[in-house]
mmCIF file of C-alpha atoms in Angstrom:
data_model
loop_
_atom_site.group_PDB
_atom_site.id
_atom_site.type_symbol
_atom_site.label_atom_id
_atom_site.label_comp_id
_atom_site.label_asym_id
_atom_site.label_seq_id
_atom_site.Cartn_x
_atom_site.Cartn_y
_atom_site.Cartn_z
ATOM 1 C CA MET A 779 165.331 130.252 -43.317
ATOM 2 C CA THR A 780 166.781 132.691 -45.787
ATOM 3 C CA GLU A 781 169.360 132.501 -48.534
ATOM 4 C CA ALA A 782 172.690 133.738 -47.260
ATOM 5 C CA ARG A 783 173.268 135.833 -50.352
ATOM 6 C CA GLY A 784 169.750 137.019 -51.192
ATOM 7 C CA SER A 785 167.204 135.852 -53.718
ATOM 8 C CA ALA A 786 168.094 133.999 -56.887
ATOM 9 C CA GLY A 787 166.723 133.992 -60.361
ATOM 10 C CA ARG A 788 165.451 131.014 -62.324
ATOM 11 C CA ASP A 789 168.986 129.793 -63.002
ATOM 12 C CA GLY A 790 170.171 130.282 -59.427
ATOM 13 C CA GLU A 791 172.687 132.682 -57.966
ATOM 14 C CA ALA A 792 176.415 132.199 -58.552
ATOM 15 C CA HIS A 793 178.497 133.060 -55.511
ATOM 16 C CA ALA A 794 181.537 135.242 -55.085
ATOM 17 C CA ARG A 795 183.816 134.777 -52.065
ATOM 18 C CA TYR A 796 181.839 134.108 -48.895
ATOM 19 C CA ALA A 797 182.058 136.476 -45.950
ATOM 20 C CA PRO A 798 183.627 134.926 -42.807
ATOM 21 C CA GLY A 799 181.099 132.907 -40.821
ATOM 22 C CA THR A 800 178.820 132.230 -43.776
ATOM 23 C CA PRO A 801 178.057 128.559 -44.495
ATOM 24 C CA CYS A 802 179.923 128.050 -47.756
ATOM 25 C CA TRP A 803 179.932 124.267 -48.347
ATOM 26 C CA VAL A 804 178.378 121.032 -47.134
ATOM 27 C CA SER A 805 180.117 117.667 -47.144
ATOM 28 C CA LEU A 806 179.145 114.082 -46.381
ATOM 29 C CA MET A 807 181.404 111.155 -45.480
ATOM 30 C CA VAL A 808 179.952 107.699 -46.228
ATOM 31 C CA HIS A 809 180.960 104.059 -46.577
ATOM 32 C CA GLY A 810 179.416 103.448 -50.011
ATOM 33 C CA LEU A 811 180.585 106.288 -52.228
ATOM 34 C CA THR A 812 179.183 104.882 -55.478
ATOM 35 C CA THR A 813 175.742 104.021 -54.096
ATOM 36 C CA THR A 814 175.530 107.409 -52.346
ATOM 37 C CA GLN A 815 176.277 109.170 -55.625
ATOM 38 C CA GLU A 816 173.487 107.186 -57.256
ATOM 39 C CA PHE A 817 171.047 108.189 -54.508
ATOM 40 C CA TYR A 818 171.757 111.932 -54.571
ATOM 41 C CA GLY A 819 172.165 111.981 -58.324
ATOM 42 C CA GLY A 820 168.695 110.485 -58.638
ATOM 43 C CA LEU A 821 167.182 112.767 -55.996
ATOM 44 C CA PHE A 822 168.728 116.114 -56.926
ATOM 45 C CA GLY A 823 170.069 115.579 -60.449
ATOM 46 C CA TRP A 824 173.666 115.957 -59.295
ATOM 47 C CA GLU A 825 176.610 114.907 -61.412
ATOM 48 C CA PHE A 826 180.037 114.241 -59.920
ATOM 49 C CA ARG A 827 183.731 114.807 -60.525
ATOM 50 C CA PRO A 828 186.795 113.996 -58.398
ATOM 51 C CA GLY A 829 187.882 116.460 -55.716
ATOM 52 C CA PRO A 830 190.875 116.667 -53.337
ATOM 53 C CA GLN A 831 191.819 113.263 -51.907
ATOM 54 C CA GLN A 832 193.558 114.313 -48.653
ATOM 55 C CA LEU A 833 191.013 112.443 -46.524
ATOM 56 C CA GLY A 834 190.458 109.584 -48.982
ATOM 57 C CA PRO A 835 188.281 109.212 -52.104
ATOM 58 C CA TYR A 836 186.189 112.364 -52.542
ATOM 59 C CA VAL A 837 183.892 113.775 -55.229
ATOM 60 C CA ARG A 838 182.231 117.128 -55.757
ATOM 61 C CA ALA A 839 178.566 117.230 -56.715
ATOM 62 C CA LEU A 840 177.645 119.546 -59.584
ATOM 63 C CA LEU A 841 174.334 120.974 -60.733
ATOM 64 C CA ASP A 842 174.381 122.343 -64.273
ATOM 65 C CA GLY A 843 178.179 122.316 -64.061
ATOM 66 C CA ARG A 844 178.346 124.350 -60.836
ATOM 67 C CA GLU A 845 179.624 122.915 -57.550
ATOM 68 C CA VAL A 846 177.029 122.227 -54.872
ATOM 69 C CA ALA A 847 178.392 119.812 -52.243
ATOM 70 C CA GLY A 848 181.034 117.173 -51.522
ATOM 71 C CA ILE A 849 180.861 113.455 -50.735
ATOM 72 C CA GLY A 850 183.794 111.431 -49.421
ATOM 73 C CA GLN A 851 184.421 107.801 -48.516
ATOM 74 C CA LEU A 852 185.248 106.711 -44.985
ATOM 75 C CA PRO A 853 187.931 104.062 -44.423
ATOM 76 C CA PRO A 854 186.317 100.623 -43.930
ATOM 77 C CA ASP A 855 187.371 100.475 -40.263
ATOM 78 C CA ARG A 856 185.963 103.913 -39.312
ATOM 79 C CA ARG A 857 182.498 103.727 -37.763
ATOM 80 C CA LEU A 858 181.787 107.426 -37.468
ATOM 81 C CA PRO A 859 178.287 108.941 -37.580
ATOM 82 C CA ILE A 860 177.123 109.478 -41.167
ATOM 83 C CA ALA A 861 176.066 113.122 -41.293
ATOM 84 C CA TRP A 862 176.070 116.185 -43.509
ATOM 85 C CA THR A 863 178.604 118.726 -42.218
ATOM 86 C CA PRO A 864 178.394 122.462 -42.981
ATOM 87 C CA TYR A 865 181.621 124.387 -43.550
ATOM 88 C CA LEU A 866 181.808 127.967 -42.300
ATOM 89 C CA ALA A 867 183.962 130.450 -44.200
ATOM 90 C CA SER A 868 187.127 131.846 -42.624
ATOM 91 C CA ASP A 869 189.872 134.200 -43.798
ATOM 92 C CA ASP A 870 192.392 132.350 -41.589
ATOM 93 C CA VAL A 871 191.504 128.760 -40.718
ATOM 94 C CA ASP A 872 194.473 128.364 -38.341
ATOM 95 C CA ARG A 873 193.430 131.371 -36.280
ATOM 96 C CA THR A 874 189.777 130.283 -36.313
ATOM 97 C CA ALA A 875 190.738 126.769 -35.192
ATOM 98 C CA GLU A 876 192.704 128.182 -32.279
ATOM 99 C CA THR A 877 189.726 130.349 -31.288
ATOM 100 C CA VAL A 878 187.503 127.258 -31.384
ATOM 101 C CA ARG A 879 189.809 125.581 -28.850
ATOM 102 C CA LEU A 880 189.958 128.665 -26.629
ATOM 103 C CA CYS A 881 186.140 128.845 -26.569
ATOM 104 C CA GLY A 882 185.625 125.258 -25.429
ATOM 105 C CA GLY A 883 185.378 123.489 -28.780
ATOM 106 C CA THR A 884 187.704 120.898 -30.274
ATOM 107 C CA ILE A 885 189.506 120.432 -33.587
ATOM 108 C CA GLY A 886 189.557 116.833 -34.795
ATOM 109 C CA VAL A 887 191.013 117.245 -38.289
ATOM 110 C CA GLY A 888 193.527 119.814 -39.534
ATOM 111 C CA PRO A 889 194.053 122.549 -40.220
ATOM 112 C CA LEU A 890 195.396 121.127 -43.471
ATOM 113 C CA ASP A 891 195.657 122.066 -47.135
ATOM 114 C CA ALA A 892 193.190 120.547 -49.605
ATOM 115 C CA ALA A 893 195.499 120.736 -52.644
ATOM 116 C CA GLU A 894 195.028 124.061 -54.437
ATOM 117 C CA ALA A 895 191.366 124.275 -53.371
ATOM 118 C CA GLY A 896 191.934 125.856 -49.962
ATOM 119 C CA ARG A 897 192.672 125.097 -46.331
ATOM 120 C CA MET A 898 190.300 123.326 -43.965
ATOM 121 C CA ALA A 899 189.640 122.020 -40.478
ATOM 122 C CA ILE A 900 186.873 119.959 -38.911
ATOM 123 C CA GLY A 901 185.919 120.481 -35.302
ATOM 124 C CA SER A 902 183.073 120.489 -32.830
ATOM 125 C CA ASP A 903 181.465 123.310 -30.892
ATOM 126 C CA SER A 904 181.094 123.602 -27.126
ATOM 127 C CA SER A 905 178.039 121.295 -27.207
ATOM 128 C CA GLY A 906 179.723 118.642 -29.372
ATOM 129 C CA ALA A 907 178.123 119.429 -32.760
ATOM 130 C CA VAL A 908 180.512 118.867 -35.679
ATOM 131 C CA PHE A 909 181.210 121.574 -38.274
ATOM 132 C CA GLY A 910 183.912 122.456 -40.775
ATOM 133 C CA ILE A 911 185.987 125.581 -41.357
ATOM 134 C CA TRP A 912 186.969 126.570 -44.896
ATOM 135 C CA GLN A 913 189.581 129.080 -46.053
ATOM 136 C CA ALA A 914 189.041 129.383 -49.777
ATOM 137 C CA ALA A 915 191.724 129.466 -52.447
ATOM 138 C CA ALA A 916 190.771 128.030 -55.857
ATOM 139 C CA HIS A 917 187.550 126.516 -54.456
ATOM 140 C CA LEU A 918 185.229 129.177 -53.047
ATOM 141 C CA GLY A 919 182.526 126.733 -51.981
ATOM 142 C CA THR A 920 178.957 126.118 -53.136
ATOM 143 C CA ASN A 921 178.696 127.936 -56.442
ATOM 144 C CA ILE A 922 174.942 128.183 -56.897
ATOM 145 C CA SER A 923 171.898 128.676 -54.675
ATOM 146 C CA GLY A 924 168.177 129.291 -54.863
ATOM 147 C CA VAL A 925 167.267 126.424 -57.205
ATOM 148 C CA PRO A 926 166.229 122.790 -56.555
ATOM 149 C CA GLY A 927 169.147 120.606 -55.513
ATOM 150 C CA THR A 928 171.101 123.337 -53.706
ATOM 151 C CA PRO A 929 171.633 123.934 -49.975
ATOM 152 C CA ALA A 930 169.088 126.439 -48.699
ATOM 153 C CA TRP A 931 169.791 126.682 -44.951
ATOM 154 C CA ASN A 932 171.789 125.161 -42.100
ATOM 155 C CA GLU A 933 170.353 124.768 -38.621
ATOM 156 C CA LEU A 934 171.962 123.546 -35.410
ATOM 157 C CA LEU A 935 169.765 121.370 -33.195
ATOM 158 C CA THR A 936 171.000 121.428 -29.602
ATOM 159 C CA PHE A 937 169.791 121.287 -26.005
ATOM 160 C CA GLU A 938 169.638 125.062 -25.469
ATOM 161 C CA SER A 939 170.688 127.934 -27.690
ATOM 162 C CA ALA A 940 172.218 130.533 -25.361
ATOM 163 C CA SER A 941 175.649 129.097 -24.561
ATOM 164 C CA VAL A 942 176.326 127.580 -27.964
ATOM 165 C CA ALA A 943 175.182 130.787 -29.710
ATOM 166 C CA LYS A 944 177.755 132.646 -27.620
ATOM 167 C CA PHE A 945 180.400 130.159 -28.820
ATOM 168 C CA TYR A 946 179.637 130.840 -32.504
ATOM 169 C CA GLU A 947 179.364 134.586 -31.916
ATOM 170 C CA THR A 948 182.838 134.648 -30.361
ATOM 171 C CA VAL A 949 184.460 132.414 -32.985
ATOM 172 C CA PHE A 950 182.890 133.885 -36.131
ATOM 173 C CA GLY A 951 181.631 137.331 -35.099
ATOM 174 C CA TYR A 952 177.949 136.644 -35.753
ATOM 175 C CA GLU A 953 175.167 138.993 -34.790
ATOM 176 C CA ARG A 954 172.503 137.096 -32.835
ATOM 177 C CA GLU A 955 168.737 137.545 -33.082
ATOM 178 C CA ARG A 956 166.494 135.670 -30.646
ATOM 179 C CA ALA A 957 163.023 134.480 -31.633
ATOM 180 C CA ALA A 958 160.263 136.881 -30.702
ATOM 181 C CA SER A 959 158.267 134.141 -28.940
ATOM 182 C CA ASP A 960 159.192 133.194 -25.376
ATOM 183 C CA ASP A 961 157.963 129.670 -26.154
ATOM 184 C CA THR A 962 160.597 129.113 -28.859
ATOM 185 C CA ASP A 963 164.288 128.675 -28.086
ATOM 186 C CA TYR A 964 165.673 129.844 -31.428
ATOM 187 C CA VAL A 965 168.540 132.119 -32.404
ATOM 188 C CA THR A 966 169.225 133.365 -35.928
ATOM 189 C CA LEU A 967 172.884 133.997 -36.755
ATOM 190 C CA ARG A 968 173.534 136.975 -39.026
ATOM 191 C CA VAL A 969 176.521 138.190 -41.035
ATOM 192 C CA ALA A 970 176.407 141.875 -42.023
ATOM 193 C CA GLY A 971 172.699 141.888 -41.233
ATOM 194 C CA ARG A 972 171.875 138.802 -43.362
ATOM 195 C CA PRO A 973 170.534 135.622 -41.735
ATOM 196 C CA VAL A 974 172.937 132.772 -42.541
ATOM 197 C CA ALA A 975 172.112 129.975 -40.056
ATOM 198 C CA GLY A 976 169.925 129.090 -37.091
ATOM 199 C CA ILE A 977 170.261 127.461 -33.660
ATOM 200 C CA ARG A 978 167.241 125.649 -32.238
ATOM 201 C CA GLY A 979 167.193 124.536 -28.617
ATOM 202 C CA LEU A 980 165.116 121.387 -28.156
ATOM 203 C CA GLY A 981 165.763 120.619 -24.490
ATOM 204 C CA ARG A 982 164.891 117.069 -23.526
ATOM 205 C CA THR A 983 163.250 116.398 -26.900
ATOM 206 C CA LEU A 984 166.667 116.390 -28.631
ATOM 207 C CA PRO A 985 167.286 112.737 -29.593
ATOM 208 C CA ARG A 986 169.859 111.375 -27.154
ATOM 209 C CA GLU A 987 171.263 108.970 -29.726
ATOM 210 C CA ARG A 988 172.071 111.910 -31.997
ATOM 211 C CA GLY A 989 173.105 114.652 -29.587
ATOM 212 C CA PRO A 990 173.625 118.223 -30.847
ATOM 213 C CA HIS A 991 174.048 118.270 -34.636
ATOM 214 C CA TRP A 992 173.727 120.461 -37.708
ATOM 215 C CA THR A 993 170.990 119.842 -40.282
ATOM 216 C CA THR A 994 171.268 120.964 -43.911
ATOM 217 C CA TYR A 995 168.112 121.929 -45.823
ATOM 218 C CA PHE A 996 168.116 121.286 -49.571
ATOM 219 C CA GLU A 997 165.773 123.156 -51.907
ATOM 220 C CA VAL A 998 163.256 121.118 -53.935
ATOM 221 C CA ALA A 999 160.562 122.117 -56.417
ATOM 222 C CA ASP A 1000 157.858 119.996 -54.736
ATOM 223 C CA VAL A 1001 158.304 118.355 -51.321
ATOM 224 C CA GLU A 1002 155.772 115.555 -51.841
ATOM 225 C CA GLU A 1003 157.254 114.577 -55.191
ATOM 226 C CA ALA A 1004 160.748 114.647 -53.698
ATOM 227 C CA LEU A 1005 159.613 112.430 -50.791
ATOM 228 C CA ALA A 1006 158.167 109.855 -53.165
ATOM 229 C CA LEU A 1007 161.371 109.845 -55.206
ATOM 230 C CA LEU A 1008 163.512 109.619 -52.070
ATOM 231 C CA SER A 1009 161.574 106.549 -50.897
ATOM 232 C CA ASP A 1010 161.960 104.889 -54.302
ATOM 233 C CA LEU A 1011 165.718 105.503 -54.098
ATOM 234 C CA GLY A 1012 166.023 103.823 -50.685
ATOM 235 C CA GLY A 1013 165.793 106.870 -48.413
ATOM 236 C CA GLN A 1014 163.631 107.225 -45.314
ATOM 237 C CA VAL A 1015 161.056 109.857 -44.326
ATOM 238 C CA LEU A 1016 161.692 110.807 -40.680
ATOM 239 C CA ALA A 1017 159.116 113.598 -40.367
ATOM 240 C CA PRO A 1018 156.347 114.167 -42.934
ATOM 241 C CA ALA A 1019 155.966 117.373 -44.889
ATOM 242 C CA ARG A 1020 154.632 120.314 -42.919
ATOM 243 C CA ASP A 1021 154.028 123.980 -43.597
ATOM 244 C CA THR A 1022 156.216 126.438 -41.699
ATOM 245 C CA ALA A 1023 156.865 130.150 -41.831
ATOM 246 C CA HIS A 1024 159.873 129.341 -44.009
ATOM 247 C CA GLY A 1025 158.133 127.075 -46.519
ATOM 248 C CA ARG A 1026 157.104 123.440 -46.734
ATOM 249 C CA VAL A 1027 159.609 121.180 -44.955
ATOM 250 C CA ALA A 1028 160.204 117.441 -44.425
ATOM 251 C CA THR A 1029 162.997 115.684 -42.510
ATOM 252 C CA VAL A 1030 164.538 112.653 -44.213
ATOM 253 C CA ALA A 1031 167.562 110.337 -44.256
ATOM 254 C CA ASP A 1032 169.598 108.778 -47.043
ATOM 255 C CA PRO A 1033 170.223 104.990 -47.292
ATOM 256 C CA GLU A 1034 173.224 105.214 -44.921
ATOM 257 C CA GLY A 1035 171.242 107.203 -42.354
ATOM 258 C CA ALA A 1036 172.517 110.748 -42.992
ATOM 259 C CA ARG A 1037 169.737 113.118 -41.971
ATOM 260 C CA PHE A 1038 168.810 116.219 -43.909
ATOM 261 C CA ALA A 1039 165.734 118.278 -44.726
ATOM 262 C CA LEU A 1040 163.860 119.046 -47.918
ATOM 263 C CA VAL A 1041 162.344 122.514 -48.248
ATOM 264 C CA ARG A 1042 160.184 124.279 -50.792
ATOM 265 C CA SER A 1043 160.931 127.895 -49.962
ATOM 266 C CA PRO A 1044 158.234 130.575 -50.443
ATOM 267 C CA ARG A 1045 158.415 132.249 -53.801
#
């Protein structure tokens, strides 16, 4: 679990244009936009301002005035899974979307223009996990990293890593690095030598009701304090805090059930 653009100082790292394949944005679609803003604002200190409305009401979350993530509102009659979705950078979203289809994935939304911000598509990989594709124009993506309240890592949980890793390698040109241990089914995806995302194969332990899905890790200053605050705000702790090689991590869900992880990265 490593920052896609290197280490950050006390005030975080501001991003330039993201290299193709790099996770550049995370977005959440919910039913209760106002209550969701209250939850994440209380948990991470985010403030909000309106964003492109192509898919309905949508706001961008800001931390110290810099864009971090997006939250949109689902139509009342849409009962889709509530989940954080990572967007992967592309220089040509139309070409990337076509490659997704050719490699056994699907495109469910777009490609379409998001006003002057850029061009986007939402699809699923060969295992069914949903992700976004972003071709930046005025909006480059997440504008700060390395401080509490910012995305720190994105990890795909799936049945097995080999075939789906090949899908992402073909679509986005990743370099793949397998875990050194034969007991761990894990692949790190790299862009220009930098780790940008991971794929973890869980076999039969992958929850059937969830299926393959991406998980976003958000940086916090103290995991236990963040868990207590999350519970007070109506969230749920799914897996208690534990120490890993990448820092202290806990898996949680917001009041609408969107899963994500909290991480205190090593300093």
